[in-house]
Amino acid sequence: EVEASINRFSTPAAGSEPLKFASTYSQDKLSQFLTCLWKQNLVYWRSPAYNAMRIFFTTVSALILGTVFWNIGSKRDSTQDLFMVMGALYSASLFLGVNNASSVQPVISIERTVFYREKAAGMYSPFAYALAQGLVEIPYIAAQTIIYGVITYFMVNFERTIGKFLLYILFMFLTFTYFTFYGMMAVGLTPSQHIAAVVSSAFYSLWNLLSGFLVPKPYIPGWWIWFYYICPVAWTLKGIISSQLGDVETKIVGPGFEGSVKQYLEVSLGYGPGMIGVSAAVLVGFSFLFFFVFAISVKILNFQKR
């Protein structure tokens, strides 16, 4: 009887049409996104091992950096003093950024496993998940930026003007954002968190080496100069150093140089005028690029073994 029923019901009735749905998912795109965002927000709120610890690490890192570079932000008597100030800006931008990229990878790896199951069940679109996963990071990055920026700015004693302080906060926020999205992208493109960590480390080294600080732009070999222009850290340094020192007319003297701080930046690092807005726009572009690649990777790539 069962077999007869199967044969009978497997044959469509005369005049019937195949079952069709207006869309792949039961909810519209906005509802999918809002539900995913609510879920991710709840997951992050219930993950103090990740979020509470990174806020704690941010505070400790800021205090360490502030005590190491205590009160050197206003020293501009010589090229050596200026290099100390630039070193403080360089360290401030990299110190926490790399940690953000590394610490987000285990979280994304675990969340991706959950996503595979829910994607297979047709619960929501990969883009709704990716957008929620990226957006839920923003408030925590903003909190990190404010804590880290306020502590380091005043302990290092950079120039106390509201404009320069806000630009410092802006470039810190953009830097932490693209580093976080880069960590997410690395997990999205690789089959495991461990491979993502190895790949990321290789790029951290290249970004560090060719950012224009260890090897200034005028001294980078011609066959490597292309990497300087696609290195996000180079644009961070260009923006943050130009915003703090690019308008300083204080005269300094050093080996083979005598002139203003503004001229020294142009001669030694290749930082010309008008680079603050361009640098900010490029960093926004890197953030969107890394996030877009992450979104595409979770839609197209599937590293599930079973």
PDB file of C-alpha atoms in Angstrom:
ATOM      1  CA  GLU A   1       0.000   0.000   0.000  1.00  0.00           C
ATOM      2  CA  VAL A   2       2.851   2.373   0.831  1.00  0.00           C
ATOM      3  CA  GLU A   3       4.566   1.736  -2.498  1.00  0.00           C
ATOM      4  CA  ALA A   4       1.297   2.197  -4.339  1.00  0.00           C
ATOM      5  CA  SER A   5       0.706   5.483  -2.521  1.00  0.00           C
ATOM      6  CA  ILE A   6       4.209   6.698  -3.401  1.00  0.00           C
ATOM      7  CA  ASN A   7       3.650   5.907  -7.080  1.00  0.00           C
ATOM      8  CA  ARG A   8       0.244   7.579  -7.036  1.00  0.00           C
ATOM      9  CA  PHE A   9       1.343  10.770  -5.259  1.00  0.00           C
ATOM     10  CA  SER A  10       4.583  11.102  -7.256  1.00  0.00           C
ATOM     11  CA  THR A  11       2.583  11.607 -10.422  1.00  0.00           C
ATOM     12  CA  PRO A  12       1.214  15.160 -10.695  1.00  0.00           C
ATOM     13  CA  ALA A  13      -2.501  15.460 -11.205  1.00  0.00           C
ATOM     14  CA  ALA A  14      -3.713  16.521 -14.626  1.00  0.00           C
ATOM     15  CA  GLY A  15      -3.559  20.288 -15.070  1.00  0.00           C
ATOM     16  CA  SER A  16      -1.412  20.885 -11.960  1.00  0.00           C
ATOM     17  CA  GLU A  17       1.677  23.086 -11.983  1.00  0.00           C
ATOM     18  CA  PRO A  18       5.037  22.645 -10.201  1.00  0.00           C
ATOM     19  CA  LEU A  19       5.215  24.209  -6.742  1.00  0.00           C
ATOM     20  CA  LYS A  20       6.818  27.661  -6.951  1.00  0.00           C
ATOM     21  CA  PHE A  21       7.858  30.268  -4.399  1.00  0.00           C
ATOM     22  CA  ALA A  22       8.345  33.954  -5.043  1.00  0.00           C
ATOM     23  CA  SER A  23      11.778  33.939  -3.396  1.00  0.00           C
ATOM     24  CA  THR A  24      14.421  31.549  -2.126  1.00  0.00           C
ATOM     25  CA  TYR A  25      13.964  32.614   1.491  1.00  0.00           C
ATOM     26  CA  SER A  26      10.820  32.922   3.578  1.00  0.00           C
ATOM     27  CA  GLN A  27      11.638  36.482   4.682  1.00  0.00           C
ATOM     28  CA  ASP A  28      12.620  39.584   2.740  1.00  0.00           C
ATOM     29  CA  LYS A  29      16.229  40.839   2.721  1.00  0.00           C
ATOM     30  CA  LEU A  30      15.692  43.459   5.429  1.00  0.00           C
ATOM     31  CA  SER A  31      14.074  40.972   7.800  1.00  0.00           C
ATOM     32  CA  GLN A  32      16.910  38.503   7.204  1.00  0.00           C
ATOM     33  CA  PHE A  33      19.494  41.171   7.951  1.00  0.00           C
ATOM     34  CA  LEU A  34      17.754  42.441  11.097  1.00  0.00           C
ATOM     35  CA  THR A  35      17.327  38.917  12.436  1.00  0.00           C
ATOM     36  CA  CYS A  36      20.984  38.084  11.750  1.00  0.00           C
ATOM     37  CA  LEU A  37      22.072  41.363  13.345  1.00  0.00           C
ATOM     38  CA  TRP A  38      19.969  40.643  16.448  1.00  0.00           C
ATOM     39  CA  LYS A  39      21.459  37.171  16.665  1.00  0.00           C
ATOM     40  CA  GLN A  40      25.067  38.336  16.179  1.00  0.00           C
ATOM     41  CA  ASN A  41      24.603  41.131  18.697  1.00  0.00           C
ATOM     42  CA  LEU A  42      23.374  38.584  21.224  1.00  0.00           C
ATOM     43  CA  VAL A  43      26.298  36.261  20.451  1.00  0.00           C
ATOM     44  CA  TYR A  44      28.808  39.082  20.941  1.00  0.00           C
ATOM     45  CA  TRP A  45      27.145  40.285  24.141  1.00  0.00           C
ATOM     46  CA  ARG A  46      27.422  36.734  25.498  1.00  0.00           C
ATOM     47  CA  SER A  47      31.102  36.432  24.509  1.00  0.00           C
ATOM     48  CA  PRO A  48      33.040  38.275  27.248  1.00  0.00           C
ATOM     49  CA  ALA A  49      36.052  36.063  26.571  1.00  0.00           C
ATOM     50  CA  TYR A  50      36.356  37.944  23.274  1.00  0.00           C
ATOM     51  CA  ASN A  51      34.854  41.389  23.763  1.00  0.00           C
ATOM     52  CA  ALA A  52      35.568  42.125  27.425  1.00  0.00           C
ATOM     53  CA  MET A  53      39.122  40.881  27.000  1.00  0.00           C
ATOM     54  CA  ARG A  54      39.789  42.979  23.921  1.00  0.00           C
ATOM     55  CA  ILE A  55      38.542  46.105  25.720  1.00  0.00           C
ATOM     56  CA  PHE A  56      40.835  45.204  28.621  1.00  0.00           C
ATOM     57  CA  PHE A  57      43.742  44.552  26.225  1.00  0.00           C
ATOM     58  CA  THR A  58      43.027  47.870  24.491  1.00  0.00           C
ATOM     59  CA  THR A  59      43.297  49.748  27.776  1.00  0.00           C
ATOM     60  CA  VAL A  60      46.494  47.964  28.825  1.00  0.00           C
ATOM     61  CA  SER A  61      48.048  48.466  25.365  1.00  0.00           C
ATOM     62  CA  ALA A  62      47.230  52.168  25.444  1.00  0.00           C
ATOM     63  CA  LEU A  63      48.825  52.559  28.867  1.00  0.00           C
ATOM     64  CA  ILE A  64      51.940  50.666  27.762  1.00  0.00           C
ATOM     65  CA  LEU A  65      52.295  52.764  24.613  1.00  0.00           C
ATOM     66  CA  GLY A  66      51.615  55.958  26.536  1.00  0.00           C
ATOM     67  CA  THR A  67      54.304  55.220  29.129  1.00  0.00           C
ATOM     68  CA  VAL A  68      56.847  54.169  26.484  1.00  0.00           C
ATOM     69  CA  PHE A  69      56.338  57.375  24.458  1.00  0.00           C
ATOM     70  CA  TRP A  70      55.524  59.579  27.445  1.00  0.00           C
ATOM     71  CA  ASN A  71      55.350  63.278  26.583  1.00  0.00           C
ATOM     72  CA  ILE A  72      57.376  63.084  23.370  1.00  0.00           C
ATOM     73  CA  GLY A  73      54.544  64.189  21.044  1.00  0.00           C
ATOM     74  CA  SER A  74      55.418  67.884  21.266  1.00  0.00           C
ATOM     75  CA  LYS A  75      59.194  67.525  20.852  1.00  0.00           C
ATOM     76  CA  ARG A  76      60.328  68.899  17.496  1.00  0.00           C
ATOM     77  CA  ASP A  77      63.775  70.304  18.127  1.00  0.00           C
ATOM     78  CA  SER A  78      65.653  67.954  15.786  1.00  0.00           C
ATOM     79  CA  THR A  79      65.094  65.271  13.185  1.00  0.00           C
ATOM     80  CA  GLN A  80      65.724  62.668  15.896  1.00  0.00           C
ATOM     81  CA  ASP A  81      62.917  64.109  18.014  1.00  0.00           C
ATOM     82  CA  LEU A  82      60.671  64.120  14.976  1.00  0.00           C
ATOM     83  CA  PHE A  83      61.422  60.455  14.289  1.00  0.00           C
ATOM     84  CA  MET A  84      60.409  59.674  17.869  1.00  0.00           C
ATOM     85  CA  VAL A  85      57.068  61.412  17.309  1.00  0.00           C
ATOM     86  CA  MET A  86      56.539  59.553  14.033  1.00  0.00           C
ATOM     87  CA  GLY A  87      57.556  56.321  15.754  1.00  0.00           C
ATOM     88  CA  ALA A  88      54.851  56.912  18.347  1.00  0.00           C
ATOM     89  CA  LEU A  89      52.257  57.422  15.595  1.00  0.00           C
ATOM     90  CA  TYR A  90      53.518  54.347  13.727  1.00  0.00           C
ATOM     91  CA  SER A  91      53.401  52.146  16.841  1.00  0.00           C
ATOM     92  CA  ALA A  92      50.005  53.461  17.887  1.00  0.00           C
ATOM     93  CA  SER A  93      48.417  52.537  14.576  1.00  0.00           C
ATOM     94  CA  LEU A  94      49.954  49.047  14.318  1.00  0.00           C
ATOM     95  CA  PHE A  95      50.034  47.954  17.961  1.00  0.00           C
ATOM     96  CA  LEU A  96      46.314  47.268  18.287  1.00  0.00           C
ATOM     97  CA  GLY A  97      45.415  46.774  14.625  1.00  0.00           C
ATOM     98  CA  VAL A  98      47.286  43.482  14.290  1.00  0.00           C
ATOM     99  CA  ASN A  99      45.763  42.244  17.542  1.00  0.00           C
ATOM    100  CA  ASN A 100      42.268  43.021  16.220  1.00  0.00           C
ATOM    101  CA  ALA A 101      42.866  41.055  13.033  1.00  0.00           C
ATOM    102  CA  SER A 102      44.241  38.069  14.946  1.00  0.00           C
ATOM    103  CA  SER A 103      41.662  37.968  17.734  1.00  0.00           C
ATOM    104  CA  VAL A 104      38.625  38.116  15.426  1.00  0.00           C
ATOM    105  CA  GLN A 105      39.676  35.040  13.459  1.00  0.00           C
ATOM    106  CA  PRO A 106      38.690  32.338  16.008  1.00  0.00           C
ATOM    107  CA  VAL A 107      35.291  34.008  16.453  1.00  0.00           C
ATOM    108  CA  ILE A 108      34.605  34.121  12.706  1.00  0.00           C
ATOM    109  CA  SER A 109      35.782  30.532  12.316  1.00  0.00           C
ATOM    110  CA  ILE A 110      33.270  29.320  14.912  1.00  0.00           C
ATOM    111  CA  GLU A 111      30.463  31.488  13.549  1.00  0.00           C
ATOM    112  CA  ARG A 112      31.132  30.229  10.033  1.00  0.00           C
ATOM    113  CA  THR A 113      30.472  26.647  11.182  1.00  0.00           C
ATOM    114  CA  VAL A 114      27.077  27.729  12.520  1.00  0.00           C
ATOM    115  CA  PHE A 115      26.434  29.648   9.311  1.00  0.00           C
ATOM    116  CA  TYR A 116      27.028  26.543   7.175  1.00  0.00           C
ATOM    117  CA  ARG A 117      24.277  24.689   9.020  1.00  0.00           C
ATOM    118  CA  GLU A 118      21.797  27.558   8.822  1.00  0.00           C
ATOM    119  CA  LYS A 119      22.654  28.256   5.193  1.00  0.00           C
ATOM    120  CA  ALA A 120      21.952  24.601   4.315  1.00  0.00           C
ATOM    121  CA  ALA A 121      18.553  24.944   5.981  1.00  0.00           C
ATOM    122  CA  GLY A 122      17.794  27.960   3.780  1.00  0.00           C
ATOM    123  CA  MET A 123      17.275  30.253   6.773  1.00  0.00           C
ATOM    124  CA  TYR A 124      18.857  33.401   5.339  1.00  0.00           C
ATOM    125  CA  SER A 125      21.069  34.810   2.607  1.00  0.00           C
ATOM    126  CA  PRO A 126      24.870  34.725   2.983  1.00  0.00           C
ATOM    127  CA  PHE A 127      24.938  38.486   2.383  1.00  0.00           C
ATOM    128  CA  ALA A 128      22.531  39.125   5.273  1.00  0.00           C
ATOM    129  CA  TYR A 129      24.812  37.097   7.546  1.00  0.00           C
ATOM    130  CA  ALA A 130      27.987  38.798   6.285  1.00  0.00           C
ATOM    131  CA  LEU A 131      26.538  42.308   6.658  1.00  0.00           C
ATOM    132  CA  ALA A 132      25.367  41.553  10.196  1.00  0.00           C
ATOM    133  CA  GLN A 133      28.715  40.006  11.104  1.00  0.00           C
ATOM    134  CA  GLY A 134      30.579  43.074   9.886  1.00  0.00           C
ATOM    135  CA  LEU A 135      28.207  45.627  11.378  1.00  0.00           C
ATOM    136  CA  VAL A 136      28.152  44.055  14.844  1.00  0.00           C
ATOM    137  CA  GLU A 137      31.892  44.702  15.113  1.00  0.00           C
ATOM    138  CA  ILE A 138      31.552  48.469  14.620  1.00  0.00           C
ATOM    139  CA  PRO A 139      30.380  49.486  18.146  1.00  0.00           C
ATOM    140  CA  TYR A 140      33.183  47.468  19.752  1.00  0.00           C
ATOM    141  CA  ILE A 141      35.768  48.950  17.377  1.00  0.00           C
ATOM    142  CA  ALA A 142      34.417  52.421  18.190  1.00  0.00           C
ATOM    143  CA  ALA A 143      34.757  51.721  21.936  1.00  0.00           C
ATOM    144  CA  GLN A 144      38.323  50.508  21.393  1.00  0.00           C
ATOM    145  CA  THR A 145      39.130  53.614  19.352  1.00  0.00           C
ATOM    146  CA  ILE A 146      37.848  56.031  21.993  1.00  0.00           C
ATOM    147  CA  ILE A 147      39.636  54.274  24.869  1.00  0.00           C
ATOM    148  CA  TYR A 148      42.884  53.792  22.968  1.00  0.00           C
ATOM    149  CA  GLY A 149      42.818  57.175  21.230  1.00  0.00           C
ATOM    150  CA  VAL A 150      42.125  59.278  24.320  1.00  0.00           C
ATOM    151  CA  ILE A 151      44.743  57.524  26.475  1.00  0.00           C
ATOM    152  CA  THR A 152      47.539  57.521  23.893  1.00  0.00           C
ATOM    153  CA  TYR A 153      46.865  61.011  22.533  1.00  0.00           C
ATOM    154  CA  PHE A 154      47.160  62.752  25.889  1.00  0.00           C
ATOM    155  CA  MET A 155      49.874  60.534  27.403  1.00  0.00           C
ATOM    156  CA  VAL A 156      52.103  60.941  24.345  1.00  0.00           C
ATOM    157  CA  ASN A 157      51.114  64.630  24.410  1.00  0.00           C
ATOM    158  CA  PHE A 158      50.369  65.289  20.772  1.00  0.00           C
ATOM    159  CA  GLU A 159      49.318  68.823  19.827  1.00  0.00           C
ATOM    160  CA  ARG A 160      46.151  69.602  21.768  1.00  0.00           C
ATOM    161  CA  THR A 161      43.814  70.980  19.150  1.00  0.00           C
ATOM    162  CA  ILE A 162      40.329  69.599  18.592  1.00  0.00           C
ATOM    163  CA  GLY A 163      40.894  69.194  14.853  1.00  0.00           C
ATOM    164  CA  LYS A 164      44.035  67.122  15.187  1.00  0.00           C
ATOM    165  CA  PHE A 165      42.538  65.048  17.994  1.00  0.00           C
ATOM    166  CA  LEU A 166      39.470  64.178  15.898  1.00  0.00           C
ATOM    167  CA  LEU A 167      41.649  63.292  12.903  1.00  0.00           C
ATOM    168  CA  TYR A 168      43.739  61.037  15.167  1.00  0.00           C
ATOM    169  CA  ILE A 169      40.557  59.297  16.356  1.00  0.00           C
ATOM    170  CA  LEU A 170      39.287  59.007  12.767  1.00  0.00           C
ATOM    171  CA  PHE A 171      42.446  57.363  11.444  1.00  0.00           C
ATOM    172  CA  MET A 172      42.604  55.027  14.434  1.00  0.00           C
ATOM    173  CA  PHE A 173      38.993  53.957  13.856  1.00  0.00           C
ATOM    174  CA  LEU A 174      39.546  53.357  10.140  1.00  0.00           C
ATOM    175  CA  THR A 175      42.750  51.423  10.868  1.00  0.00           C
ATOM    176  CA  PHE A 176      41.148  49.156  13.471  1.00  0.00           C
ATOM    177  CA  THR A 177      38.191  48.617  11.134  1.00  0.00           C
ATOM    178  CA  TYR A 178      40.179  47.495   8.101  1.00  0.00           C
ATOM    179  CA  PHE A 179      42.414  45.293  10.257  1.00  0.00           C
ATOM    180  CA  THR A 180      39.319  43.610  11.739  1.00  0.00           C
ATOM    181  CA  PHE A 181      37.735  43.127   8.321  1.00  0.00           C
ATOM    182  CA  TYR A 182      41.040  41.826   6.998  1.00  0.00           C
ATOM    183  CA  GLY A 183      41.047  39.154   9.727  1.00  0.00           C
ATOM    184  CA  MET A 184      37.475  38.217   8.774  1.00  0.00           C
ATOM    185  CA  MET A 185      38.418  38.068   5.096  1.00  0.00           C
ATOM    186  CA  ALA A 186      41.411  35.828   5.808  1.00  0.00           C
ATOM    187  CA  VAL A 187      39.150  33.303   7.546  1.00  0.00           C
ATOM    188  CA  GLY A 188      36.565  33.523   4.767  1.00  0.00           C
ATOM    189  CA  LEU A 189      39.138  32.684   2.091  1.00  0.00           C
ATOM    190  CA  THR A 190      40.853  29.805   3.913  1.00  0.00           C
ATOM    191  CA  PRO A 191      39.600  26.433   5.149  1.00  0.00           C
ATOM    192  CA  SER A 192      40.687  26.859   8.773  1.00  0.00           C
ATOM    193  CA  GLN A 193      41.605  29.445  11.366  1.00  0.00           C
ATOM    194  CA  HIS A 194      45.179  28.131  11.527  1.00  0.00           C
ATOM    195  CA  ILE A 195      45.802  28.646   7.796  1.00  0.00           C
ATOM    196  CA  ALA A 196      44.215  32.092   8.046  1.00  0.00           C
ATOM    197  CA  ALA A 197      46.630  32.986  10.866  1.00  0.00           C
ATOM    198  CA  VAL A 198      49.653  31.900   8.804  1.00  0.00           C
ATOM    199  CA  VAL A 199      48.526  33.804   5.693  1.00  0.00           C
ATOM    200  CA  SER A 200      47.708  36.897   7.759  1.00  0.00           C
ATOM    201  CA  SER A 201      51.105  36.878   9.454  1.00  0.00           C
ATOM    202  CA  ALA A 202      52.867  36.944   6.099  1.00  0.00           C
ATOM    203  CA  PHE A 203      50.945  40.062   5.076  1.00  0.00           C
ATOM    204  CA  TYR A 204      51.499  41.754   8.440  1.00  0.00           C
ATOM    205  CA  SER A 205      55.234  41.452   7.815  1.00  0.00           C
ATOM    206  CA  LEU A 206      54.990  42.829   4.282  1.00  0.00           C
ATOM    207  CA  TRP A 207      52.732  45.676   5.388  1.00  0.00           C
ATOM    208  CA  ASN A 208      55.151  46.520   8.176  1.00  0.00           C
ATOM    209  CA  LEU A 209      58.202  46.411   5.924  1.00  0.00           C
ATOM    210  CA  LEU A 210      56.783  48.352   2.975  1.00  0.00           C
ATOM    211  CA  SER A 211      54.559  50.847   4.786  1.00  0.00           C
ATOM    212  CA  GLY A 212      57.040  53.649   4.143  1.00  0.00           C
ATOM    213  CA  PHE A 213      58.334  54.005   7.682  1.00  0.00           C
ATOM    214  CA  LEU A 214      61.053  51.357   8.103  1.00  0.00           C
ATOM    215  CA  VAL A 215      61.995  51.927   4.455  1.00  0.00           C
ATOM    216  CA  PRO A 216      60.823  55.457   3.467  1.00  0.00           C
ATOM    217  CA  LYS A 217      59.025  55.776   0.159  1.00  0.00           C
ATOM    218  CA  PRO A 218      61.932  57.521  -1.668  1.00  0.00           C
ATOM    219  CA  TYR A 219      64.174  54.525  -0.817  1.00  0.00           C
ATOM    220  CA  ILE A 220      61.818  51.669  -1.740  1.00  0.00           C
ATOM    221  CA  PRO A 221      63.177  49.870  -4.843  1.00  0.00           C
ATOM    222  CA  GLY A 222      61.267  50.491  -8.036  1.00  0.00           C
ATOM    223  CA  TRP A 223      60.184  46.860  -8.324  1.00  0.00           C
ATOM    224  CA  TRP A 224      58.496  47.070  -4.883  1.00  0.00           C
ATOM    225  CA  ILE A 225      56.989  50.569  -5.048  1.00  0.00           C
ATOM    226  CA  TRP A 226      53.676  49.170  -6.382  1.00  0.00           C
ATOM    227  CA  PHE A 227      53.175  47.339  -3.081  1.00  0.00           C
ATOM    228  CA  TYR A 228      53.570  50.591  -1.166  1.00  0.00           C
ATOM    229  CA  TYR A 229      50.504  52.007  -2.931  1.00  0.00           C
ATOM    230  CA  ILE A 230      48.334  48.960  -2.157  1.00  0.00           C
ATOM    231  CA  CYS A 231      49.556  48.689   1.450  1.00  0.00           C
ATOM    232  CA  PRO A 232      46.804  49.917   3.825  1.00  0.00           C
ATOM    233  CA  VAL A 233      49.306  50.616   6.612  1.00  0.00           C
ATOM    234  CA  ALA A 234      51.152  53.018   4.299  1.00  0.00           C
ATOM    235  CA  TRP A 235      47.943  55.042   3.893  1.00  0.00           C
ATOM    236  CA  THR A 236      47.336  54.950   7.634  1.00  0.00           C
ATOM    237  CA  LEU A 237      50.788  56.390   8.284  1.00  0.00           C
ATOM    238  CA  LYS A 238      50.453  58.916   5.485  1.00  0.00           C
ATOM    239  CA  GLY A 239      47.144  60.141   6.901  1.00  0.00           C
ATOM    240  CA  ILE A 240      47.927  60.094  10.603  1.00  0.00           C
ATOM    241  CA  ILE A 241      51.421  61.617  10.323  1.00  0.00           C
ATOM    242  CA  SER A 242      50.237  64.280   7.858  1.00  0.00           C
ATOM    243  CA  SER A 243      47.292  65.148  10.103  1.00  0.00           C
ATOM    244  CA  GLN A 244      49.523  65.660  13.145  1.00  0.00           C
ATOM    245  CA  LEU A 245      52.685  67.094  11.603  1.00  0.00           C
ATOM    246  CA  GLY A 246      51.883  68.130   8.016  1.00  0.00           C
ATOM    247  CA  ASP A 247      51.186  71.779   8.876  1.00  0.00           C
ATOM    248  CA  VAL A 248      54.010  72.324  11.378  1.00  0.00           C
ATOM    249  CA  GLU A 249      56.407  75.082  10.293  1.00  0.00           C
ATOM    250  CA  THR A 250      58.846  74.615  13.201  1.00  0.00           C
ATOM    251  CA  LYS A 251      62.459  74.702  11.991  1.00  0.00           C
ATOM    252  CA  ILE A 252      64.519  71.585  12.649  1.00  0.00           C
ATOM    253  CA  VAL A 253      68.116  70.663  11.915  1.00  0.00           C
ATOM    254  CA  GLY A 254      69.514  67.221  11.314  1.00  0.00           C
ATOM    255  CA  PRO A 255      72.100  65.329   9.287  1.00  0.00           C
ATOM    256  CA  GLY A 256      71.869  66.718   5.762  1.00  0.00           C
ATOM    257  CA  PHE A 257      68.686  68.687   6.411  1.00  0.00           C
ATOM    258  CA  GLU A 258      67.658  72.097   7.611  1.00  0.00           C
ATOM    259  CA  GLY A 259      64.107  73.339   7.216  1.00  0.00           C
ATOM    260  CA  SER A 260      60.554  73.011   8.542  1.00  0.00           C
ATOM    261  CA  VAL A 261      58.876  69.865   9.812  1.00  0.00           C
ATOM    262  CA  LYS A 262      56.471  70.094   6.871  1.00  0.00           C
ATOM    263  CA  GLN A 263      59.374  70.112   4.401  1.00  0.00           C
ATOM    264  CA  TYR A 264      61.089  67.242   6.194  1.00  0.00           C
ATOM    265  CA  LEU A 265      58.031  65.008   5.828  1.00  0.00           C
ATOM    266  CA  GLU A 266      57.950  65.700   2.113  1.00  0.00           C
ATOM    267  CA  VAL A 267      61.682  65.092   1.619  1.00  0.00           C
ATOM    268  CA  SER A 268      62.205  62.081   3.894  1.00  0.00           C
ATOM    269  CA  LEU A 269      58.864  60.226   3.655  1.00  0.00           C
ATOM    270  CA  GLY A 270      57.362  61.625   0.467  1.00  0.00           C
ATOM    271  CA  TYR A 271      54.273  62.992   2.247  1.00  0.00           C
ATOM    272  CA  GLY A 272      53.096  65.927   0.152  1.00  0.00           C
ATOM    273  CA  PRO A 273      50.308  68.369   1.027  1.00  0.00           C
ATOM    274  CA  GLY A 274      46.619  67.490   0.737  1.00  0.00           C
ATOM    275  CA  MET A 275      46.978  63.816   1.644  1.00  0.00           C
ATOM    276  CA  ILE A 276      44.708  63.706   4.719  1.00  0.00           C
ATOM    277  CA  GLY A 277      41.413  63.480   2.836  1.00  0.00           C
ATOM    278  CA  VAL A 278      42.840  61.132   0.225  1.00  0.00           C
ATOM    279  CA  SER A 279      44.264  58.830   2.906  1.00  0.00           C
ATOM    280  CA  ALA A 280      40.950  58.698   4.770  1.00  0.00           C
ATOM    281  CA  ALA A 281      39.083  57.887   1.542  1.00  0.00           C
ATOM    282  CA  VAL A 282      41.562  55.120   0.661  1.00  0.00           C
ATOM    283  CA  LEU A 283      41.239  53.563   4.128  1.00  0.00           C
ATOM    284  CA  VAL A 284      37.447  53.571   3.804  1.00  0.00           C
ATOM    285  CA  GLY A 285      37.945  51.862   0.448  1.00  0.00           C
ATOM    286  CA  PHE A 286      40.173  49.171   1.999  1.00  0.00           C
ATOM    287  CA  SER A 287      37.567  48.526   4.705  1.00  0.00           C
ATOM    288  CA  PHE A 288      34.838  48.067   2.106  1.00  0.00           C
ATOM    289  CA  LEU A 289      37.116  45.918  -0.074  1.00  0.00           C
ATOM    290  CA  PHE A 290      38.049  43.530   2.754  1.00  0.00           C
ATOM    291  CA  PHE A 291      34.433  43.298   3.874  1.00  0.00           C
ATOM    292  CA  PHE A 292      33.188  42.723   0.314  1.00  0.00           C
ATOM    293  CA  VAL A 293      35.674  39.890  -0.235  1.00  0.00           C
ATOM    294  CA  PHE A 294      34.569  38.348   3.081  1.00  0.00           C
ATOM    295  CA  ALA A 295      30.903  38.536   1.988  1.00  0.00           C
ATOM    296  CA  ILE A 296      31.679  36.981  -1.396  1.00  0.00           C
ATOM    297  CA  SER A 297      33.761  34.226   0.236  1.00  0.00           C
ATOM    298  CA  VAL A 298      30.967  33.094   2.561  1.00  0.00           C
ATOM    299  CA  LYS A 299      28.578  32.992  -0.395  1.00  0.00           C
ATOM    300  CA  ILE A 300      30.806  31.141  -2.853  1.00  0.00           C
ATOM    301  CA  LEU A 301      33.291  29.102  -0.792  1.00  0.00           C
ATOM    302  CA  ASN A 302      32.283  26.156   1.342  1.00  0.00           C
ATOM    303  CA  PHE A 303      35.013  24.387   3.314  1.00  0.00           C
ATOM    304  CA  GLN A 304      32.632  22.108   5.202  1.00  0.00           C
ATOM    305  CA  LYS A 305      33.937  18.549   5.319  1.00  0.00           C
ATOM    306  CA  ARG A 306      30.601  16.842   5.998  1.00  0.00           C
TER     307      ARG A 306
END
